[in-house]
Structure formats: C-alpha cells, structure tokens
Short mmCIF file of C-alpha atoms in Angstrom, two decimals:
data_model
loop_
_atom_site.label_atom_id
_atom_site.label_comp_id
_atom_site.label_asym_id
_atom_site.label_seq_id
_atom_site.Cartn_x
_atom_site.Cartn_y
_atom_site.Cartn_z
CA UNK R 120 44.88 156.93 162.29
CA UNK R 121 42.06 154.96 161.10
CA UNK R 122 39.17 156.59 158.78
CA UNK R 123 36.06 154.13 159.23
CA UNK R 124 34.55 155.02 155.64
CA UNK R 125 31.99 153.79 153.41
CA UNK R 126 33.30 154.36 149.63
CA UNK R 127 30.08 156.07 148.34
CA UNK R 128 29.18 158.04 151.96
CA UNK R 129 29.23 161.81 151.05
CA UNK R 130 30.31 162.44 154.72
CA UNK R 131 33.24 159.72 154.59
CA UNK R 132 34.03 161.50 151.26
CA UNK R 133 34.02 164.97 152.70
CA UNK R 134 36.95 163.68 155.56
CA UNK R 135 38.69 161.37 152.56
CA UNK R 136 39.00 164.58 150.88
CA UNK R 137 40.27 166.98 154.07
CA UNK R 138 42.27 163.96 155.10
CA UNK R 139 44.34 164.15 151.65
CA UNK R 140 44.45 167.79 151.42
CA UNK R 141 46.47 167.66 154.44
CA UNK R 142 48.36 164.67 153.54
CA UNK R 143 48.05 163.35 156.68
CA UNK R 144 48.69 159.18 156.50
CA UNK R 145 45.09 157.43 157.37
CA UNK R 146 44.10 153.77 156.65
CA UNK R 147 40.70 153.32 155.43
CA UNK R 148 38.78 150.36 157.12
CA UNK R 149 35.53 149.65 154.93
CA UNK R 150 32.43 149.48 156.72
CA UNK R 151 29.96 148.47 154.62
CA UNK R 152 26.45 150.35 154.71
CA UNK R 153 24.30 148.10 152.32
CA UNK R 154 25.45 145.32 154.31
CA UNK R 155 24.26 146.62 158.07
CA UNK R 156 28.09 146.75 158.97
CA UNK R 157 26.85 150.04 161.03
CA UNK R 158 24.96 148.43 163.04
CA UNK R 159 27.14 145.79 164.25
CA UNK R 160 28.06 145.94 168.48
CA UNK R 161 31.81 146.29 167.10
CA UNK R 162 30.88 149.35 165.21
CA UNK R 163 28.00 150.83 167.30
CA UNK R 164 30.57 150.36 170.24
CA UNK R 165 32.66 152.75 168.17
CA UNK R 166 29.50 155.16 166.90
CA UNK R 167 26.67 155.18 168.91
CA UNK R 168 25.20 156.23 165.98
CA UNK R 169 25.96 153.58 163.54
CA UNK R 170 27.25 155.80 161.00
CA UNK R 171 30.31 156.81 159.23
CA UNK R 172 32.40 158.23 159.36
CA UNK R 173 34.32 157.88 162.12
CA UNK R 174 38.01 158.60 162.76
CA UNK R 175 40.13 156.66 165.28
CA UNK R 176 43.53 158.39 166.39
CA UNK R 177 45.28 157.26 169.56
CA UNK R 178 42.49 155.15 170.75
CA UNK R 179 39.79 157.72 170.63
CA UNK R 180 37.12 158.12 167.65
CA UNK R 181 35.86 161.72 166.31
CA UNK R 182 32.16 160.97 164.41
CA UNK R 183 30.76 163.53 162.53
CA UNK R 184 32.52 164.59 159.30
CA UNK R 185 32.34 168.21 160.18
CA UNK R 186 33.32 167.58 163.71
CA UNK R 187 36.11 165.68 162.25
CA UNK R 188 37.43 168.29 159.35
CA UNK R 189 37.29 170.90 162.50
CA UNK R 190 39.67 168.49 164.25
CA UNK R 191 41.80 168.00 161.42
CA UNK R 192 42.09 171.98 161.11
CA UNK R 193 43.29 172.42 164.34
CA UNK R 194 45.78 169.59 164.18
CA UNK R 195 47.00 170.36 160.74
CA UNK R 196 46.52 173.99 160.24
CA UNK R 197 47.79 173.81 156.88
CA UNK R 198 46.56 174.33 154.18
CA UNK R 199 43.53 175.95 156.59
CA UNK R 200 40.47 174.28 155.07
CA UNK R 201 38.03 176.65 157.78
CA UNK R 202 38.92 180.80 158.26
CA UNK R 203 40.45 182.27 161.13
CA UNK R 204 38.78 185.73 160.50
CA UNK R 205 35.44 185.68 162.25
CA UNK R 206 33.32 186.84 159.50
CA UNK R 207 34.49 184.42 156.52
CA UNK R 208 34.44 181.47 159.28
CA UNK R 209 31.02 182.11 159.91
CA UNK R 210 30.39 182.14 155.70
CA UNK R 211 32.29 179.21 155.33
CA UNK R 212 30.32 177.51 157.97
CA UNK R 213 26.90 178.06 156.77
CA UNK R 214 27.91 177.46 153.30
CA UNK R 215 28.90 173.84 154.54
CA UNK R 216 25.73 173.53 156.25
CA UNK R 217 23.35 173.81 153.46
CA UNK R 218 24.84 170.56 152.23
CA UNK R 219 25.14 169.13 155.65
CA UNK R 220 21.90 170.36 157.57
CA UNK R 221 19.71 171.49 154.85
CA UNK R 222 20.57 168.53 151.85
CA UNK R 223 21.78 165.11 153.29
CA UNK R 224 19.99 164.46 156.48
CA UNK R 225 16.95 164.40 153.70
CA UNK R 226 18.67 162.03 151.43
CA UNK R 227 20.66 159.50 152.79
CA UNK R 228 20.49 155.88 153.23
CA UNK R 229 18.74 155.98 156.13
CA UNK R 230 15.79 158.04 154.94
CA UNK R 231 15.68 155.88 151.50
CA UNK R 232 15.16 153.22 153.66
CA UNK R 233 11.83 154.68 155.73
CA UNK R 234 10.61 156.26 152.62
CA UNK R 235 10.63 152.87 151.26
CA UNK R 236 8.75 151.17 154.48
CA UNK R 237 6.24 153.98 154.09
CA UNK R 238 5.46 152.68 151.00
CA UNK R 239 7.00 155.49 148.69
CA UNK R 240 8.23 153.74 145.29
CA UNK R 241 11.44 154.43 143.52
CA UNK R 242 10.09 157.27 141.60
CA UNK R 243 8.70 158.71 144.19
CA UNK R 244 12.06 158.25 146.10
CA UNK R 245 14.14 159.38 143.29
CA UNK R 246 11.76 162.70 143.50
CA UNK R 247 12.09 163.50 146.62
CA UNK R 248 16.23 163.46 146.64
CA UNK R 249 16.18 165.51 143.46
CA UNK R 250 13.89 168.12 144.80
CA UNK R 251 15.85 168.69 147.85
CA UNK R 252 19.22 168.53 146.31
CA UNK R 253 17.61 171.61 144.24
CA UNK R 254 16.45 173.36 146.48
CA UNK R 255 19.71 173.61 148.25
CA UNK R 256 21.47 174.23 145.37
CA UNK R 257 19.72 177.08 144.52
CA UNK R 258 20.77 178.71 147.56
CA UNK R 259 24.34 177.56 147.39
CA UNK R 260 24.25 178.54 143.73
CA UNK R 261 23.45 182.81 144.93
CA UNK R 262 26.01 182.53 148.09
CA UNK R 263 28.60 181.47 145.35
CA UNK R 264 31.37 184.31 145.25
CA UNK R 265 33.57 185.12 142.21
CA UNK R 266 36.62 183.09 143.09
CA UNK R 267 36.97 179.52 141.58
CA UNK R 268 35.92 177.97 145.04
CA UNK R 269 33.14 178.48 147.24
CA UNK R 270 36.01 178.65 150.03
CA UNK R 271 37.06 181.64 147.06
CA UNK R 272 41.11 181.56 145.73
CA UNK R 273 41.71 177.46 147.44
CA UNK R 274 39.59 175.02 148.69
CA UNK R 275 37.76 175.30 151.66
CA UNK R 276 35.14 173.56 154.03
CA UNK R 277 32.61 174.15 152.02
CA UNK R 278 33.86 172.65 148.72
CA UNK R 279 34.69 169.64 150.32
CA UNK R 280 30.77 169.24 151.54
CA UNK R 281 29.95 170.20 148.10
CA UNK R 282 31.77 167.81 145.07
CA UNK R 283 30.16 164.77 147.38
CA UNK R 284 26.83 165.81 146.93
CA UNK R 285 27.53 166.65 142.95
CA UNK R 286 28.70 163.10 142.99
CA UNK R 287 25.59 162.17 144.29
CA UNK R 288 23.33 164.64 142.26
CA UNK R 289 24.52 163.07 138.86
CA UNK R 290 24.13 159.74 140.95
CA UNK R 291 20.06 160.57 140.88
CA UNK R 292 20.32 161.76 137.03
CA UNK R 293 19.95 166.01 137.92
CA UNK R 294 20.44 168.48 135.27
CA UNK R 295 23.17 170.18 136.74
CA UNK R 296 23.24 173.08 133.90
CA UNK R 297 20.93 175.20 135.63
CA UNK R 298 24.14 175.62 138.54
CA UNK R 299 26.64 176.66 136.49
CA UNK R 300 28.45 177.78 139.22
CA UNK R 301 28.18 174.35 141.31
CA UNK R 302 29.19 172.98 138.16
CA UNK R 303 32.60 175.40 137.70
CA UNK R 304 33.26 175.16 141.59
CA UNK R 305 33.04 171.40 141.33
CA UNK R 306 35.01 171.03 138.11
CA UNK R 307 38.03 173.21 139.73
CA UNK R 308 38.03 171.35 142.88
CA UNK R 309 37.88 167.48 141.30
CA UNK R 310 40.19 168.78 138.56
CA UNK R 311 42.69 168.65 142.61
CA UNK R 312 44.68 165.23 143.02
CA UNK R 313 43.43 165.50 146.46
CA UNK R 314 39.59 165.64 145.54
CA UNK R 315 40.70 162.86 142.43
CA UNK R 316 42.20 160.12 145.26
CA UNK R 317 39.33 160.79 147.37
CA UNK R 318 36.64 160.01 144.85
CA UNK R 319 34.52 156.98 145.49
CA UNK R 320 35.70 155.23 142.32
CA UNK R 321 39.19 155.66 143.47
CA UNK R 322 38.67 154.13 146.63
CA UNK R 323 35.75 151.06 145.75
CA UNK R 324 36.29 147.50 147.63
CA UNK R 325 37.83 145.42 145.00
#
C-alpha cells in the first residue's frame, strides 16, 4: 500500500492519521506540491486531478481523502472511524464536511495560487483563509457535543478532518481561544500517538 502524500496537505494528513489509527502498514511516497510534482504525466496518470492524496493498493489508486478513510473503514472496520447507526453516520458526515466542503476547497494551494494571479497580496490572502477558517469554525464549534471528540467517547471522521485544519489555522496566526472546544477536541486527539506520527513535523522530507 502506497499513500502518495504531501507532508503539510491537510487531506494527506487526514488519511496519515486514519491510516495509523488502523495500523495498517503504508509507505509514504512524497509528492511534492511547491514543486509541481502534481502535475507531472507520472502523477496525473495516477490522479487526474493532480492532487493528493492518493492511495495505491493492489495496483489500483483511491483519491479523495474522504473517499479513501471510507475505504479504509470498510476494509479495517476497527477501530470504526465512521458510525454504523444511520443517524450518527449522517452527523459524523456533515461534521467532516464543514472542514472538507465548506473550509479547504477555499484555502488551499491551489486557490492561494489564483488569488495571487488576481492580484490579491499576502495580506489580503492571509485574510481571506482566516475568515473562512472562522466561519467554519463557528459552526463546528455549536455542533460540538459533550464528549472529548467531535466523533464523542474515540476518535472519529470528523476529528481526523479537524486537527489538520487547526494545524493549519495556527499556520495563518488565528486566535484559536474563541473555540475552546476546537481547541479541547484538538488537544485530546493530538495528545493520540496515532494523530502525533501523523503530524506534518513527524513526517517532513529530510
């Protein structure tokens, strides 16, 4: 199994961190995004796209990092990352969402990059991430429950789309304080050796 990955990708991040929850064996092949390595024909080839991450098992390659944590749940059931029950699926889901739908497609590399063609300076860049980090915080902040997850007792899909994006909240300088329950949720689940090994520091080029 081979985990195409860029270290500081909040999606590759999300699947390090599923991937090692599991502890299901993976190598990590860097492709690296500040370098165009996406958009080579060997990688395109593999993602259409020209994005990571993308998983290769057996000769065939899942994209998409929720696509690929659904996978992973229905390979390796345990620990179950996404409910069976119907109702708390469908929470868990949309929790994951606001980070993936609502927050990153209006941050990431790709959209720094046109904001930047257009013209729009760093400040005005750096603006722009913070505000819609915030604003999607906020709503993650009031569908919080009371257990010391968002997934509630353990880890679920939604906390691993969540400690990327803190990681790349404090990246952009955001005063966290004013989610103090982002900022519990994300201290219980990094606290995990799972989320710790997964953690872009941990797993930098040297």
């Amino acid at each position: 199994m081979i985990l195409y990955d860029y270290f500081r990708s909040s999606a590759a991040y999300r699947v390090r961190i599923a991937l090692n929850l599991k502890g299901v064996a993976y190598q990590q092949q860097d492709v690296m995004l500040l370098e165009n390595q996406q958009r080579s024909p060997e990688h395109l080839a593999r993602n259409p796209q020209g994005l990571v991450p993308a998983l290769e098992v057996d000769g065939r390659v899942i994209t998409q990092s929720l696509a690929i944590i659904e996978w992973l749940d229905s390979r390796y059931p345990e620990p179950r990352l996404i409910p069976a029950d119907p109702d708390a699926r469908a929470a868990a889901i949309a929790r994951a969402l606001v980070v993936a739908a609502d927050i990153h497609p209006l941050n990431n590399l790709r959209v720094m990059r046109r904001l930047k063609e257009m013209g729009v300076d760093e400040a005005g860049r750096n603006d722009w991430t913070r505000h819609w980090i915030a604003e999607g915080f906020a709503a993650l902040e009031a569908m919080a429950g009371d257990g010391p997850f968002l997934g509630g007792e353990a880890p679920g899909i939604a906390d691993l789309f969540l400690v990327p994006q803190m990681y790349n909240a404090r990246r952009f300088e955001m005063r966290l304080e004013v989610f103090p329950r982002l900022v519990a949720i994300d201290a219980a689940a990094t606290a995990l050796p799972a989320f710790a090994a997964a953690h872009p520091d941990a797993v930098a080029p040297k």
